[in-house]
Amino acid sequence: MDSNNIIWKRKYVFAMMLSTLCMICSCCDERDKEILLKFKEGVTDPSGLLSSWKQEQDCCQWKGVRCHNITARVIHLTLECDYYDVAEALVHDDYYLQKCLTGDINLSLLDMEYLQSLDLSFNDFTTISSDSTVNSSILNYIDLSNNEYLSLKSLEWLSRIPSLEYIDLSNINLRMETNWLHWMTVLPSLVELSLDSCKLEDISPSLDYANFSTSLQYIELHNNYFHSELPKWIFNLSSHVLEIDLSSNYFMGQLPNMLPNLHSLTSLKLYGNYLNGSIPDWIGQLQYLTTFAISHNYFSGFFPTNLGNLSSLDTLMAHGNLFTGVVSERNFAKLKNLKILSLESPYITFDFDPLWIPPFQLDELYIAPLHPTLPQWLYTQTSLIDLQIGNSRISFEADDNNNNFWRFASTIQHLELRNTTIEGDLSEAFLNSSIILLTSNNFKGGLPRLSSNVVFFQLYNSSLSGSISHLLCHSKKSNNKLQYLDLSHNNLSGGLTDCWMNWKSLRYVNLGGNNLSGNIPPSMALLSNLTSLHLHENNLSGDISSSSLQYCRSLSILNVRKNSFSGNIPKWMPQSIRIVQLRSNKFIGNIPSQICQMPLLIVLDVAYNRISGHIPKCLNNITSFVDMHYSTSWIFYTFYGRTGFFIYRDDLILLVKGQQSDYYSNLKLMRMVDLSSNNLTGTMSPQLFSLSQLHFLNLSHNRLTGTIPKEIGNMTQLESLDLSKNELTGEIPESMSSLSFLSNLNLSFNNLRGQIPSGTQLQSFSELSYIGNADLCGPPLPKNCSNHGDDTKASGENDDDDGDESDFLSCLYMGLGVGFASGFWGVCGAIFFSRKCRHAYFRFLYDLRDRFYVLLLTNLNSFR
């Protein structure tokens, strides 16, 4: 015993000495260091993530590198980008965010023989290269996920790492890898496989068995392109499998009727597919199942009652299906651990015993449709933080019941009622939830009152009436947290009220589609955080150029279309402005040059006003209109709660190509200038047509003159151009034929002339694009240009040459005419007024007659 203690103590002392020695001197293995530096050479590091990777320093001290305490060999390499915000990425949809490392992943990293884990996730790598055979025997964890621009043609190299247990390649393009399933099945130690959002297409649906190792526990194939039946091999995996995620694909068909070999399954996610048929009975036998998510499919038949036996179930998501029949307390009999329940189908009826008390306490509930009353057991859910009720017709029999519901709802953090008809006067309600969405309902009365806890309040497309002062002026507190207010598309009337000083946290305000009137109140000047203001489609008036909005220096969206605002276009708009929509008002004056100092501007819409003067030549100073690499980050609102976060983006209705369209997630890609239906004069400068990133340009119904500049060919992204009903002259420039994205064109009712450039897409538009130009010819117009060949040819010269040549010909013809007249009358005068000239003239005629007679007789005799 003593000898063993002595040996142990010696080993411990030796380890401590070695550890101390490593702290004093550089202990990094030179071969590992060489491999890491070679990797660094192949990448670009704009954020300086590898700034500590220097030759003279110990590589064990480099950022992201972890070495063994004793051997000092590299065992973990973690270079996940610290600057990547997942929430922001979800908002942007396209991952435009600045990440860290770009370039090439050199697989020689795997030659570090003691490397156990490699994490290069959330970067911008584009390629993988290999200078080695990749034969690692220790590596058990590899994460290359969320390198969205990384495309791999083969995963064969992974099969040479038999020790791999965890693989995450989510959000990598694997479309070209058709043999991915084989390479995964040859890994004997694989425990977890994540291939979410990889653009995979082949899943071998007819394969009965996939020979995964018996150690496999998690398989995630969410959001791919599997257009097939559910694969048979999925349901024949090892009984040790715990989680299967096949959601958000294109799977069709039905679940198998026979009980699969998945006795230990804890999570089955099939939502967002095209699955149909009934839910098989074997689902009710999975005693360890905690998550069952089948929402947004086409499952039908009765909702199975045996699901009520799954005592381990905590998440049941089944909304968006076609279930029929009655759902009652029998369907939830033993679900004592249930925390999340969502169940919705237009063909089911909920019929609960009013005395039933559930065995569970829910955190989240989404249920629809309910009729005619709310189930009484709802009021027993004291832990509920998220309640969503949709597509229901609920009637409170008395005001007391109405008050009971709103009193109960005040304890819920996230409250959503949509497409419901609830009787009762909403003005009597006092709302306390942090997040409230009451959309597309049929509420009566006026607006409710809000507590200072409300952060997000959306109450649009209902039938509420009265003044907004009932909501905004009841509170005299300065600690209100409200950031998002949407009361659009109701029947609200009166003024904008002057109580905005109590709501300084507001970032988004939408009061559009009501009957509001009056001016912008002074207290709006205190909304220093306001980024989006929508006052469209009301009866508001006044001079907005001198309103209190000029103090809202964070404003990014100003939407006041279809009102009666007057005065000049405001000059005070901040440089952060992205959208200016002033159409259909009574604005006068010129377009201010300050517009050109807004680099983020993507929509300038001042159509249908009384604007005069010239179009500013400086519009090409707006960066977003000219720089193809310039990307404006979009305005979004993120709200966090106990159940996670949700995101709202701004939207806008725009008139494009003659049609109104609602732009939402694609609004940030819009580049638009609409100055139509005003009194603009002057010519269109070449600078206007240097806006190479503009998509939509409408200058119609003005009094513009001059020609269409040839620089229009620079607008390579242009999709719609409307110059109709102006006073434009000259020819259609040949450069317009290079606008390959142009799908809408209107040049009608101008004074254009000459031939429409032939052999281009300009002939693909209808006659309506060109009518009202009397001197315009060529297809698609019926007027043929061949009868005007000389004129057409002459019109090809520039206007100055045309003018000079025309003046010269006029003078020439006039001179010839005057000369002929002078000579003619000079001869006639001499004959008729001089006797001697008259006798000589007639003698000449008689002599000419005789000569002609003799010549004729001579020629006739020769023929005889």
Coordinates of N, CA and C in Angstrom, one line a residue, residues 558-626:
L558 N -40.8 57.1 -43.0 CA -41.9 58.1 -42.9 C -42.9 57.8 -44.0
N559 N -44.1 57.3 -43.6 CA -45.2 56.9 -44.5 C -46.4 57.7 -44.2
V560 N -46.7 58.7 -45.0 CA -47.9 59.5 -44.8 C -48.8 59.6 -46.0
R561 N -48.7 58.6 -46.9 CA -49.4 58.6 -48.1 C -50.9 58.7 -47.9
K562 N -51.6 59.3 -48.9 CA -53.1 59.4 -48.9 C -53.6 60.2 -47.7
N563 N -53.1 61.4 -47.5 CA -53.6 62.3 -46.5 C -53.8 63.7 -47.2
S564 N -53.9 64.8 -46.4 CA -54.0 66.1 -46.9 C -52.9 67.0 -46.4
F565 N -51.7 66.5 -46.2 CA -50.6 67.3 -45.8 C -50.2 68.3 -46.9
S566 N -49.8 69.5 -46.5 CA -49.5 70.5 -47.5 C -48.1 71.1 -47.1
G567 N -47.7 72.2 -47.8 CA -46.4 72.8 -47.6 C -45.4 72.1 -48.4
N568 N -44.1 72.4 -48.1 CA -43.0 71.9 -48.9 C -42.6 70.5 -48.4
I569 N -41.9 69.8 -49.2 CA -41.3 68.5 -48.8 C -40.3 68.8 -47.7
P570 N -40.4 68.2 -46.6 CA -39.5 68.5 -45.4 C -38.0 68.4 -45.8
K571 N -37.2 69.4 -45.3 CA -35.8 69.3 -45.5 C -35.1 68.7 -44.3
W572 N -35.8 68.5 -43.2 CA -35.2 68.1 -42.0 C -35.0 66.6 -41.8
M573 N -35.4 65.8 -42.8 CA -35.3 64.3 -42.6 C -33.9 63.9 -42.4
P574 N -33.7 63.0 -41.4 CA -32.3 62.6 -41.0 C -31.6 61.8 -42.0
Q575 N -30.3 61.7 -41.9 CA -29.5 60.9 -42.9 C -29.8 59.4 -42.7
S576 N -30.4 59.0 -41.6 CA -30.8 57.6 -41.4 C -32.0 57.1 -42.1
I577 N -32.7 58.1 -42.8 CA -34.0 57.7 -43.4 C -33.8 56.7 -44.5
R578 N -34.7 55.7 -44.6 CA -34.6 54.7 -45.6 C -35.8 54.8 -46.6
I579 N -37.0 55.2 -46.1 CA -38.2 55.2 -46.9 C -38.9 56.5 -46.7
V580 N -39.2 57.3 -47.8 CA -40.0 58.5 -47.7 C -41.1 58.3 -48.6
Q581 N -42.3 58.1 -48.1 CA -43.5 57.9 -48.9 C -44.5 59.0 -48.6
L582 N -44.6 60.0 -49.5 CA -45.4 61.1 -49.3 C -46.5 61.2 -50.4
R583 N -46.7 60.2 -51.1 CA -47.6 60.2 -52.3 C -49.1 60.6 -51.9
S584 N -49.8 61.2 -52.9 CA -51.2 61.5 -52.7 C -51.5 62.4 -51.5
N585 N -50.8 63.6 -51.5 CA -51.0 64.6 -50.6 C -51.1 65.9 -51.4
K586 N -50.8 67.1 -50.7 CA -50.9 68.4 -51.4 C -49.6 69.1 -51.2
F587 N -48.5 68.4 -51.3 CA -47.2 69.0 -51.2 C -46.9 69.9 -52.4
I588 N -46.2 71.0 -52.2 CA -45.9 72.0 -53.2 C -44.4 72.2 -53.2
G589 N -43.9 73.1 -54.1 CA -42.5 73.5 -54.1 C -41.6 72.5 -54.8
N590 N -40.3 72.6 -54.6 CA -39.3 71.8 -55.3 C -39.0 70.6 -54.4
I591 N -38.3 69.6 -55.1 CA -37.7 68.5 -54.4 C -36.4 69.0 -53.8
P592 N -36.3 69.0 -52.4 CA -35.1 69.6 -51.8 C -33.8 68.8 -52.1
S593 N -32.7 69.5 -52.3 CA -31.5 68.9 -52.5 C -31.0 68.0 -51.3
Q594 N -31.6 68.3 -50.1 CA -31.2 67.5 -49.0 C -31.5 66.0 -49.1
I595 N -32.4 65.7 -50.1 CA -32.7 64.3 -50.3 C -31.5 63.6 -50.7
C596 N -30.6 64.2 -51.4 CA -29.3 63.6 -51.9 C -28.3 63.3 -50.8
Q597 N -28.6 63.7 -49.6 CA -27.7 63.5 -48.5 C -28.1 62.4 -47.6
M598 N -29.0 61.5 -48.2 CA -29.5 60.4 -47.4 C -29.0 59.1 -48.0
P599 N -27.8 58.6 -47.6 CA -27.2 57.4 -48.3 C -28.0 56.1 -48.2
L600 N -28.8 56.0 -47.2 CA -29.6 54.8 -46.9 C -30.9 54.7 -47.7
L601 N -31.3 55.8 -48.3 CA -32.6 55.9 -48.9 C -32.8 54.8 -50.0
I602 N -33.9 54.0 -49.9 CA -34.2 53.0 -50.9 C -35.5 53.2 -51.6
V603 N -36.4 54.0 -51.0 CA -37.7 54.3 -51.6 C -38.0 55.8 -51.4
L604 N -38.1 56.5 -52.6 CA -38.5 57.9 -52.6 C -39.8 58.0 -53.4
D605 N -40.9 58.2 -52.8 CA -42.2 58.2 -53.4 C -43.0 59.5 -53.0
V606 N -43.0 60.4 -54.0 CA -43.7 61.7 -53.8 C -44.7 61.9 -54.9
A607 N -45.2 60.8 -55.5 CA -46.2 60.9 -56.6 C -47.5 61.5 -56.1
Y608 N -48.3 62.0 -57.1 CA -49.6 62.6 -56.9 C -49.5 63.7 -55.9
N609 N -48.7 64.7 -56.1 CA -48.7 65.9 -55.3 C -48.7 67.1 -56.3
R610 N -48.2 68.2 -55.9 CA -48.1 69.4 -56.7 C -46.7 70.0 -56.8
I611 N -45.8 69.0 -56.8 CA -44.3 69.3 -56.8 C -44.0 70.0 -58.2
S612 N -43.2 71.0 -58.1 CA -42.7 71.7 -59.4 C -41.2 71.7 -59.4
G613 N -40.7 72.4 -60.4 CA -39.2 72.6 -60.5 C -38.6 71.4 -61.2
H614 N -37.3 71.3 -61.1 CA -36.5 70.3 -61.8 C -36.2 69.1 -60.9
I615 N -35.9 68.0 -61.5 CA -35.5 66.8 -60.8 C -34.0 67.0 -60.4
P616 N -33.7 66.9 -59.1 CA -32.3 67.1 -58.6 C -31.3 66.3 -59.4
K617 N -30.2 66.9 -59.8 CA -29.2 66.2 -60.5 C -28.3 65.4 -59.6
C618 N -28.5 65.6 -58.3 CA -27.6 64.9 -57.3 C -28.1 63.6 -56.8
L619 N -29.2 63.0 -57.4 CA -29.7 61.8 -56.8 C -28.7 60.6 -56.9
N620 N -27.7 60.8 -57.7 CA -26.6 59.8 -57.8 C -25.7 59.8 -56.6
N621 N -25.9 60.8 -55.7 CA -25.1 60.8 -54.4 C -25.7 59.8 -53.4
I622 N -26.9 59.3 -53.7 CA -27.6 58.4 -52.7 C -26.9 57.0 -52.9
T623 N -26.1 56.6 -52.0 CA -25.3 55.4 -52.1 C -26.0 54.1 -52.5
S624 N -27.2 53.9 -51.9 CA -27.9 52.7 -52.1 C -28.4 52.6 -53.5
F625 N -28.5 53.7 -54.3 CA -29.0 53.7 -55.6 C -27.9 53.4 -56.7
V626 N -26.6 53.5 -56.2 CA -25.5 53.3 -57.2 C -24.5 52.3 -56.9

